Short mmCIF file of C-alpha atoms in Angstrom, two decimals:
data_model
loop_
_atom_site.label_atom_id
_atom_site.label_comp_id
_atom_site.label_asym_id
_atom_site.label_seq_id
_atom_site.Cartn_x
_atom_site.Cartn_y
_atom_site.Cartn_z
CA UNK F 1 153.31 -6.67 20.80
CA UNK F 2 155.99 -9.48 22.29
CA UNK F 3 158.10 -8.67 19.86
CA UNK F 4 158.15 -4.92 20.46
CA UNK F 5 157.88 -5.59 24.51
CA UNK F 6 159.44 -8.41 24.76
CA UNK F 7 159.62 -7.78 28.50
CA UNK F 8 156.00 -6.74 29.65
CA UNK F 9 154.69 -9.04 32.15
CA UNK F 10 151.38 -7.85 31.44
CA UNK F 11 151.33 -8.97 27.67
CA UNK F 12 152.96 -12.26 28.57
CA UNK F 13 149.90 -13.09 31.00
CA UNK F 14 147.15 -11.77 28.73
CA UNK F 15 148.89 -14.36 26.56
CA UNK F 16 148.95 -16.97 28.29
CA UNK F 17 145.25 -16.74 29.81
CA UNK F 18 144.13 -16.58 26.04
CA UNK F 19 145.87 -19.70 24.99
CA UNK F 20 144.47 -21.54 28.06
CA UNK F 21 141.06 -20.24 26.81
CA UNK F 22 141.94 -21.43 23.19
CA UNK F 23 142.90 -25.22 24.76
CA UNK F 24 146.16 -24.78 23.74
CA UNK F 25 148.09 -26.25 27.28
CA UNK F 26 151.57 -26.85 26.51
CA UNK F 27 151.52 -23.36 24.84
CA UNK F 28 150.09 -21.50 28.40
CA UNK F 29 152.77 -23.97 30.30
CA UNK F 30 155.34 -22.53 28.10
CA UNK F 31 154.44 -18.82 28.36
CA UNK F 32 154.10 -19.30 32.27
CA UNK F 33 157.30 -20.50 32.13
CA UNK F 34 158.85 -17.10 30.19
CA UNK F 35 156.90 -15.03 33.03
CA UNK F 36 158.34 -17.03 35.45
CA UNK F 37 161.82 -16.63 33.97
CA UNK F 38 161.34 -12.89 33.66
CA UNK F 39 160.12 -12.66 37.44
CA UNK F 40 162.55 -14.49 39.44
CA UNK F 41 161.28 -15.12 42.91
CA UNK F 42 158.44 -13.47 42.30
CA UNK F 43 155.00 -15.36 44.32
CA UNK F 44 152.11 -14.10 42.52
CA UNK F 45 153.86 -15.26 39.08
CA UNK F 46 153.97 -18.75 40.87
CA UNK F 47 150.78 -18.63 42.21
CA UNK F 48 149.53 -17.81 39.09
CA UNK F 49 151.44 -20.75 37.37
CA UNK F 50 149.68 -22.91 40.01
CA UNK F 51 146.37 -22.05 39.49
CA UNK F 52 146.79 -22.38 35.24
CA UNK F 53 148.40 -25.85 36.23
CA UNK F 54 145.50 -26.91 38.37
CA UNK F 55 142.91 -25.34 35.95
CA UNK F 56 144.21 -27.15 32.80
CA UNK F 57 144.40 -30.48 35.11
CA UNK F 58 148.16 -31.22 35.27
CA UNK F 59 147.56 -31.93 39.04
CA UNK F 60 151.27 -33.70 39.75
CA UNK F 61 152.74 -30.66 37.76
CA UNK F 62 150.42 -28.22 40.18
CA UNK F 63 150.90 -30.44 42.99
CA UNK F 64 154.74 -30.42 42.99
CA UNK F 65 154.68 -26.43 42.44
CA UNK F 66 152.11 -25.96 45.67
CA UNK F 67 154.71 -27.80 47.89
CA UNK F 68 157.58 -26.24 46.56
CA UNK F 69 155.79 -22.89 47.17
CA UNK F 70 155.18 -24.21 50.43
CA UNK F 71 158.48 -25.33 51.78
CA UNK F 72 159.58 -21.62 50.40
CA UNK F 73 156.85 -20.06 52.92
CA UNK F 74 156.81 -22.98 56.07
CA UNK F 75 154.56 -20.79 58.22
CA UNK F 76 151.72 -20.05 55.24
CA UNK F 77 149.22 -21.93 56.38
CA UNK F 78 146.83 -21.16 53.36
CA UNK F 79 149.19 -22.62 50.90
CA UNK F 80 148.62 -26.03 52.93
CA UNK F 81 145.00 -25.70 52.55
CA UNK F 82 144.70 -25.16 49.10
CA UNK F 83 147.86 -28.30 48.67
CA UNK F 84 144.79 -30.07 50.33
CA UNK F 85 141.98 -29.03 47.69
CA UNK F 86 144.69 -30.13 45.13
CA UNK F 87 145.44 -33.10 46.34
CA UNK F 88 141.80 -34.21 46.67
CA UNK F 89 141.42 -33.03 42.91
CA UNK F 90 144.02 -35.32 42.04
CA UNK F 91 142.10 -38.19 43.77
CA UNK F 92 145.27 -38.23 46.51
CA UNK F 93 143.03 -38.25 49.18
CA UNK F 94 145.26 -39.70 52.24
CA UNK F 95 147.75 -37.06 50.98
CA UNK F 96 144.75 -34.15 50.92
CA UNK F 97 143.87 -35.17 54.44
CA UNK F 98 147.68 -34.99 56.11
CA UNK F 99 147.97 -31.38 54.53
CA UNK F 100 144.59 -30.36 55.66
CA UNK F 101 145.82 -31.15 59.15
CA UNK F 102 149.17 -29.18 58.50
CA UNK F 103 146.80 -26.42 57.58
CA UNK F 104 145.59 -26.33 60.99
CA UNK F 105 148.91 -27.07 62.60
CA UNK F 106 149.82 -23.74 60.96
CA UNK F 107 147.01 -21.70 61.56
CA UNK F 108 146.27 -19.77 64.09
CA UNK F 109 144.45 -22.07 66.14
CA UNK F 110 141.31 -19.78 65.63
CA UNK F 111 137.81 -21.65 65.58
CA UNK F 112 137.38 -20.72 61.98
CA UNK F 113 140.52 -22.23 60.87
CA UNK F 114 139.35 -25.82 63.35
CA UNK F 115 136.14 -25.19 61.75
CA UNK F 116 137.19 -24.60 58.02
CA UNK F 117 139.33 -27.44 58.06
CA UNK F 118 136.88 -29.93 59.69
CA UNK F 119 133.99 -28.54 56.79
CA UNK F 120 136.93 -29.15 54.13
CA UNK F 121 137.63 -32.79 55.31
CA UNK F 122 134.10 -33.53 55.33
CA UNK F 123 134.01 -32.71 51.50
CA UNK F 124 136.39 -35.39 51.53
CA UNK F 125 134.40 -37.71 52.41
CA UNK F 126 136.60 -38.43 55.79
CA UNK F 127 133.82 -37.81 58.51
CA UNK F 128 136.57 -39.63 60.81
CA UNK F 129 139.83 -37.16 60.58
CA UNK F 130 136.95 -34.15 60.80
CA UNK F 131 135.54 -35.46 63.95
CA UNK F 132 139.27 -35.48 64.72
CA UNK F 133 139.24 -31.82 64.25
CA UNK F 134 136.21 -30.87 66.20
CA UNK F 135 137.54 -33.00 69.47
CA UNK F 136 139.91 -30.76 69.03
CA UNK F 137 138.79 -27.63 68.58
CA UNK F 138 136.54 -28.15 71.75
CA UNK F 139 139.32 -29.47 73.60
CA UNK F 140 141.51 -26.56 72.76
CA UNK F 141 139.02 -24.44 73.23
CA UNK F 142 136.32 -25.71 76.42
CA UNK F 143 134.70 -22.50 76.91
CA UNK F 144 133.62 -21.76 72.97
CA UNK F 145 129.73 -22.32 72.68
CA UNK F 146 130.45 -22.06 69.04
CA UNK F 147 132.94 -24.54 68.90
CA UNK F 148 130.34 -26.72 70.82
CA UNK F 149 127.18 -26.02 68.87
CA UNK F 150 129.59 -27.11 65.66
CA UNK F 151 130.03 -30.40 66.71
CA UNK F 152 126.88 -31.06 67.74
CA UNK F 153 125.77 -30.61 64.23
CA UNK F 154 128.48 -32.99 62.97
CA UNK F 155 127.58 -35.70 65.59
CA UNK F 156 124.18 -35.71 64.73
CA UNK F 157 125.27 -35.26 60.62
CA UNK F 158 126.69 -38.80 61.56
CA UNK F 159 123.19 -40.13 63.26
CA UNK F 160 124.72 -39.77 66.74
CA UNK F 161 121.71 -38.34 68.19
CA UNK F 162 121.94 -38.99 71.35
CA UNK F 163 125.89 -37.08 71.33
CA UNK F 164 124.66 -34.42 69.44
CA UNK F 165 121.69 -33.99 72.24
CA UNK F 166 123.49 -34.28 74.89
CA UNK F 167 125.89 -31.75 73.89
CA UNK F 168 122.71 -29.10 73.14
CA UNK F 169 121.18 -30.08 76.18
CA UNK F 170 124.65 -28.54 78.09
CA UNK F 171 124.71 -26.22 76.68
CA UNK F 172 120.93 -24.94 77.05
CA UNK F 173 121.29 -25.44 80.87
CA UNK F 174 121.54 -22.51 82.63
CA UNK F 175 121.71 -20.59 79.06
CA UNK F 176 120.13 -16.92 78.89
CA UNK F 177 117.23 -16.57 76.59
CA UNK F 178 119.45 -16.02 73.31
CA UNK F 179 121.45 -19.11 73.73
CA UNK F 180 118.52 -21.57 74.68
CA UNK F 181 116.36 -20.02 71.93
CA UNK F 182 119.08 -21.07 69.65
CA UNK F 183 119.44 -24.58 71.25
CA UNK F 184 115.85 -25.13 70.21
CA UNK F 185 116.09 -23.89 66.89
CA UNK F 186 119.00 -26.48 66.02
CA UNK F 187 116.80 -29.11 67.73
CA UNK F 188 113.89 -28.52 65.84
CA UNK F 189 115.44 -27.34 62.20
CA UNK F 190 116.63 -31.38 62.53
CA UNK F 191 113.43 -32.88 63.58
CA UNK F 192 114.14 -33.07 67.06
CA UNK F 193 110.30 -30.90 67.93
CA UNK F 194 110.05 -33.21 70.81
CA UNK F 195 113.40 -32.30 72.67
CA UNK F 196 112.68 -28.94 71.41
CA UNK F 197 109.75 -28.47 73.18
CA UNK F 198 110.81 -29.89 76.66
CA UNK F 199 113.55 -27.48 76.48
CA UNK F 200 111.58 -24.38 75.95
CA UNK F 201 108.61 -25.22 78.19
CA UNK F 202 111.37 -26.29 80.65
CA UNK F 203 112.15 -22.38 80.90
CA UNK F 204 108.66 -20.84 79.91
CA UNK F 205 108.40 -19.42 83.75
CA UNK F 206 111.42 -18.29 83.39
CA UNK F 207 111.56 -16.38 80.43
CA UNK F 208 107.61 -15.58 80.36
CA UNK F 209 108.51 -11.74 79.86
CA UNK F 210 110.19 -12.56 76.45
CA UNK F 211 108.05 -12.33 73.71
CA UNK F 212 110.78 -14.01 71.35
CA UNK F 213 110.63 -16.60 73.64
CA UNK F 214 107.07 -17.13 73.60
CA UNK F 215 107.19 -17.04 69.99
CA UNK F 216 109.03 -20.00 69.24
CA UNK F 217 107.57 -21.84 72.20
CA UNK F 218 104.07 -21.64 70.89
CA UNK F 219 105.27 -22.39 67.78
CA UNK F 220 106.72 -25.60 69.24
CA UNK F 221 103.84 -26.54 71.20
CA UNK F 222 101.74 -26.28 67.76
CA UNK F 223 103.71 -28.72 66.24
CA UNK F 224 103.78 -31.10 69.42
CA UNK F 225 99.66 -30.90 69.84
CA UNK F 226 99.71 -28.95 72.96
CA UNK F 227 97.42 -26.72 71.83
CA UNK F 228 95.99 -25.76 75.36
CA UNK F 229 100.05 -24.82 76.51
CA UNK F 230 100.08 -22.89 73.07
CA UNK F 231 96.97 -20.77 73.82
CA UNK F 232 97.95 -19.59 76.91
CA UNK F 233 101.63 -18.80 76.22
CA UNK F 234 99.68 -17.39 73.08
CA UNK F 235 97.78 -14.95 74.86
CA UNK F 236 100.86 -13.88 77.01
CA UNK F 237 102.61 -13.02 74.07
CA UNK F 238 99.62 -10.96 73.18
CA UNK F 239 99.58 -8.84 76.44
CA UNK F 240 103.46 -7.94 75.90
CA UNK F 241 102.93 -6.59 72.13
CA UNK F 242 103.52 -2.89 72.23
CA UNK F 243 103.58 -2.35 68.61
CA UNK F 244 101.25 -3.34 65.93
CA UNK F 245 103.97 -5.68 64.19
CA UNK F 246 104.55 -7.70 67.10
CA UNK F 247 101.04 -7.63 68.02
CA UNK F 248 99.98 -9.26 64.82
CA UNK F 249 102.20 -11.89 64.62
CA UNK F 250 100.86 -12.83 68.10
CA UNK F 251 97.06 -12.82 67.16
CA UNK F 252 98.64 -14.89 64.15
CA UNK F 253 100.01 -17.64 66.03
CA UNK F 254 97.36 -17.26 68.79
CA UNK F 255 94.52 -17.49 66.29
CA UNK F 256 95.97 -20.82 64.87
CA UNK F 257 96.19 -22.89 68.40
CA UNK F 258 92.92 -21.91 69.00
CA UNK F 259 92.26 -23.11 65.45
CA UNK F 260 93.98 -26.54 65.90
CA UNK F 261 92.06 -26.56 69.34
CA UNK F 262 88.78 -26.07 68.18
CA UNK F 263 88.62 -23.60 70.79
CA UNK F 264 88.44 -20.04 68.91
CA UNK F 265 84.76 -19.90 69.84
CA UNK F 266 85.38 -20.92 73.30
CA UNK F 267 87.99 -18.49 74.05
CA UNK F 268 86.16 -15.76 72.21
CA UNK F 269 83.56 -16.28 74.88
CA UNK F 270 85.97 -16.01 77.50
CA UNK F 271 87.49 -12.68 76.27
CA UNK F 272 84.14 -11.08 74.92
CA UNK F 273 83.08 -11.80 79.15
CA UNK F 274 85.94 -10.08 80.65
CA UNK F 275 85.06 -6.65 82.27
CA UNK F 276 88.75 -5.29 82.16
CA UNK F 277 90.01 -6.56 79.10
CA UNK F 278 93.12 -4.92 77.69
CA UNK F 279 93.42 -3.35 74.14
CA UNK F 280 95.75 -6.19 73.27
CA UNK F 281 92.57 -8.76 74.46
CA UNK F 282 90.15 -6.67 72.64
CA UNK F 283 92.30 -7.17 69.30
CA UNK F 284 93.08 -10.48 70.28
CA UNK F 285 89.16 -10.96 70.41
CA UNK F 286 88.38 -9.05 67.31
CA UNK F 287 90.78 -11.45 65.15
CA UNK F 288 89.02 -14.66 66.77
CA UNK F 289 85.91 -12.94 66.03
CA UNK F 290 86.79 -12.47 62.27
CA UNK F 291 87.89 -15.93 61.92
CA UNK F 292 84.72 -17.06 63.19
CA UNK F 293 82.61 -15.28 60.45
CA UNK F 294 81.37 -12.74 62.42
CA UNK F 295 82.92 -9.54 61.12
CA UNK F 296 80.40 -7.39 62.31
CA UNK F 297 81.09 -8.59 66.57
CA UNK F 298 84.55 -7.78 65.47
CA UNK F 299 84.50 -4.42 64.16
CA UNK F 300 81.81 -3.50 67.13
CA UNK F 301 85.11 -4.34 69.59
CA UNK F 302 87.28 -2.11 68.00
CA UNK F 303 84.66 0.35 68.10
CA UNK F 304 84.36 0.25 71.90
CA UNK F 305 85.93 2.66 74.55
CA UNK F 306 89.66 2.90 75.22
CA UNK F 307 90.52 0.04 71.87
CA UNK F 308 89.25 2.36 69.29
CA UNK F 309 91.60 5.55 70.20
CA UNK F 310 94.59 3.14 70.83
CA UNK F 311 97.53 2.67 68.28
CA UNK F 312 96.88 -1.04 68.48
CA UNK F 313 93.16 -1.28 67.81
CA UNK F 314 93.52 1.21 64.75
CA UNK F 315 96.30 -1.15 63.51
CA UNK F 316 93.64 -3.86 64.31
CA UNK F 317 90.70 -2.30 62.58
CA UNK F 318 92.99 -1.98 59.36
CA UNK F 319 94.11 -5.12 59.06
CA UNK F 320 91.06 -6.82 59.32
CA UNK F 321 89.30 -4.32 56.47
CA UNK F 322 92.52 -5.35 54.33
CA UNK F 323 91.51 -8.78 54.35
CA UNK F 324 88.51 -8.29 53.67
CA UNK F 325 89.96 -6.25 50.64
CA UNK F 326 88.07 -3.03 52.25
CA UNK F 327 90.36 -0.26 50.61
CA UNK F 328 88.63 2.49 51.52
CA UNK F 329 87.82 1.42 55.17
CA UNK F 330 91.72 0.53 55.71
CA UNK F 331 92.82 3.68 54.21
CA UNK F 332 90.14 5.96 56.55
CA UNK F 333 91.11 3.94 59.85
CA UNK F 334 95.18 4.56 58.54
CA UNK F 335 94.59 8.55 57.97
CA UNK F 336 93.23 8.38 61.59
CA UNK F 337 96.61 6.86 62.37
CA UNK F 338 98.26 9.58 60.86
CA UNK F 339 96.83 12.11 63.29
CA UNK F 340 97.57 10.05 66.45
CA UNK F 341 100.58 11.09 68.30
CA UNK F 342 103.84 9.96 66.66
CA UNK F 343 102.07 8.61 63.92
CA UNK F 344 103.03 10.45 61.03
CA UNK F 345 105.10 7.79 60.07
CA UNK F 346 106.96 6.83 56.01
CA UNK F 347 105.27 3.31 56.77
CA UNK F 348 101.73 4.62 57.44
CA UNK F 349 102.15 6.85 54.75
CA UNK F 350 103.48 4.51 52.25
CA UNK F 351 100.32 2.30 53.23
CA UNK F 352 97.85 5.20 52.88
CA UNK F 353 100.03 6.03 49.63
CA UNK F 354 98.94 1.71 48.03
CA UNK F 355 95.55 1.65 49.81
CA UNK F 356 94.34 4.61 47.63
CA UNK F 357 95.58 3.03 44.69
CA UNK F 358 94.27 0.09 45.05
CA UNK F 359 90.78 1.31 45.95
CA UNK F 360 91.32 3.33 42.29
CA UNK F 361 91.46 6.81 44.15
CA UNK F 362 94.40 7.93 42.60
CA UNK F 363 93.93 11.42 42.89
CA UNK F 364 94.05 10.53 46.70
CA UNK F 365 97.18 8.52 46.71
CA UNK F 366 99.02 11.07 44.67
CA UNK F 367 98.13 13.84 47.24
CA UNK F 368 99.96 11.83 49.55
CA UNK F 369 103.24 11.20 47.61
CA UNK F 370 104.79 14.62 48.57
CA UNK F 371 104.28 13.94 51.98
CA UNK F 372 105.67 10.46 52.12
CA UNK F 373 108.84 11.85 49.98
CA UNK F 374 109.25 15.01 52.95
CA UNK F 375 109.01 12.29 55.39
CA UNK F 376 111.53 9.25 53.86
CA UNK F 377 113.52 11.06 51.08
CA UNK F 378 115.30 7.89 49.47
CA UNK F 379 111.86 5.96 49.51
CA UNK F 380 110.65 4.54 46.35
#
């Protein structure tokens, strides 16, 4: 085909990709050289030169190309990146880090180049010249919590703790909820549980309306042994569920402290005794109840009064007949669901839809399929 189109780029690079698939170098080197030729001035056949350079490991060939490239285009700051990556490759390491810092000289000064650069010298192996980077990207840039929260995770990368701490600490102080749940979570995803928790119990007044919050700061005081802290930040968390998702993650979480407390018989008492307990309580009481062995006290408070027409105490009485693998109970207490305001819910009617099957009423779950489908079209 050459020889009838001697002049088609297209053929030339299918050509030379196959003979650098074949291990035939010097033959690709050549053939890059006749597109080059044929393309004068022409990037992408340059680039592409570069790459086949770098790929069949003639690094000083590749090497001397990239900079060439680069003194053509002085203010393309990705050329001086990748001249770093090649450099590295070819075990030119001092020379890798000088470009990566022309990279960022370049760039536009954005946190993601700072950041990019600082992740790249790092791969280096030159913690040094990336700490560099991050001094200055939070010098540069003061305000940035992300430019902040990245080099705390480098400082403590590097076993400086105590910088690293410090630096979360600041930025925790004074924080909205968002922001200081975050804190924590890089605290504790590195072992620091202890910091972790002084932080978020620090605040618990504060943000004692936020069940995300109270979430993690449960959580937290699980792992730090303050089980009697988790139980009652546990039960708050309960009273602000408003939806049966939320609500069982609570009972979850609230269960387990009382668990690791030894106290789910103790504060079973305390709930079963209240005169005014709330349907979140009653749930909350029902779970502890379960737990405990005593499935029939549990079902008996879901039975009762306002719990057993609510949302949440249907949602209650299901779950606890799905663990006991109750099918049929589940699917009856989630067709009563179904009829409660705003309930005819694609969820509920999935559920319904697998509760039937697995209980082996088919028939049942087939009558339902229709109605899911009318419901949530693109459900499968």
């Amino acid at each position: 085909m050459l020889k009838k189109h001697p002049k088609r780029i297209a053929i030339h690079r299918r050509r030379a990709r196959l003979l650098v698939d074949l291990g035939e170098p010097d033959q690709a080197i050549a053939a890059h050289r006749t597109i080059l030729r044929l393309t004068p001035g022409d990037r992408t056949s340059r680039e592409e030169y570069i790459a086949m350079l770098a790929q069949i490991e003639r690094h000083d060939e590749a090497i001397a190309q990239l900079r060439a490239l680069a003194e053509q285009h002085p203010d393309d700051a990705e050329l001086q990146f990748r001249l770093a990556g090649m450099l590295h490759a070819a075990n030119k390491t001092d020379e890798a880090v000088a470009a990566a810092g022309q990279y960022v000289a370049k760039s536009d000064g954005s946190e993601y180049a700072h950041l990019r650069a600082a992740k790249l010298l790092l791969r280096f192996e030159r913690p040094e010249a990336a700490g560099a980077i991050y001094e200055k990207l939070v010098r540069t840039k003061p305000d940035s919590i992300a430019a902040k929260e990245a080099q705390a995770a480098f400082l403590y990368s590097q076993e400086k703790k105590e910088a690293a701490l410090a630096i979360w600490l600041e930025l925790a102080a004074d924080a909205d909820v968002n922001q200081t749940l975050q804190v924590a979570r890089a605290m504790a995803t590195r072992g620091e549980h202890e910091a972790a928790f002084e932080l978020l119990s620090s605040r618990a007044d504060e943000f004692s309306d936020e069940p995300l919050f109270l979430g993690q700061l449960v959580t937290s005081a699980i792992t730090q042994k303050a089980y009697e802290q988790a139980i009652a930040w546990g039960q708050r968390r309960v009273q602000l569920a408003d939806a049966a998702g939320t609500l069982e993650a609570a009972l979850e979480q609230t269960a387990l402290a009382c668990d690791r407390a030894d106290k789910m018989e103790e504060v079973a008492a305390e709930l079963a005794n209240m005169s005014d307990r709330t349907v979140q309580q009653t749930c909350l009481l029902a779970e502890l109840r379960e737990r405990l062995g005593d499935s029939r006290v549990a079902d008996a408070v879901l039975a009762e009064g306002e719990v057993a027409d609510h949302v949440l105490g249907v949602s209650q009485q299901i779950r606890l007949h799905q663990s006991r693998r109750d099918w049929a109970q589940a699917a009856a207490a989630t067709r009563r669901i179904l009829k409660m305001p705003g309930g005819r819910k694609s969820t509920h009617i999935r559920r319904l839809v697998e509760l039937y099957q697995r209980d082996n009423q088919f028939a049942e779950a087939l009558g339902w399929i229709d109605a899911w489908k009318q419901i949530s079209p693109g459900s499968t």
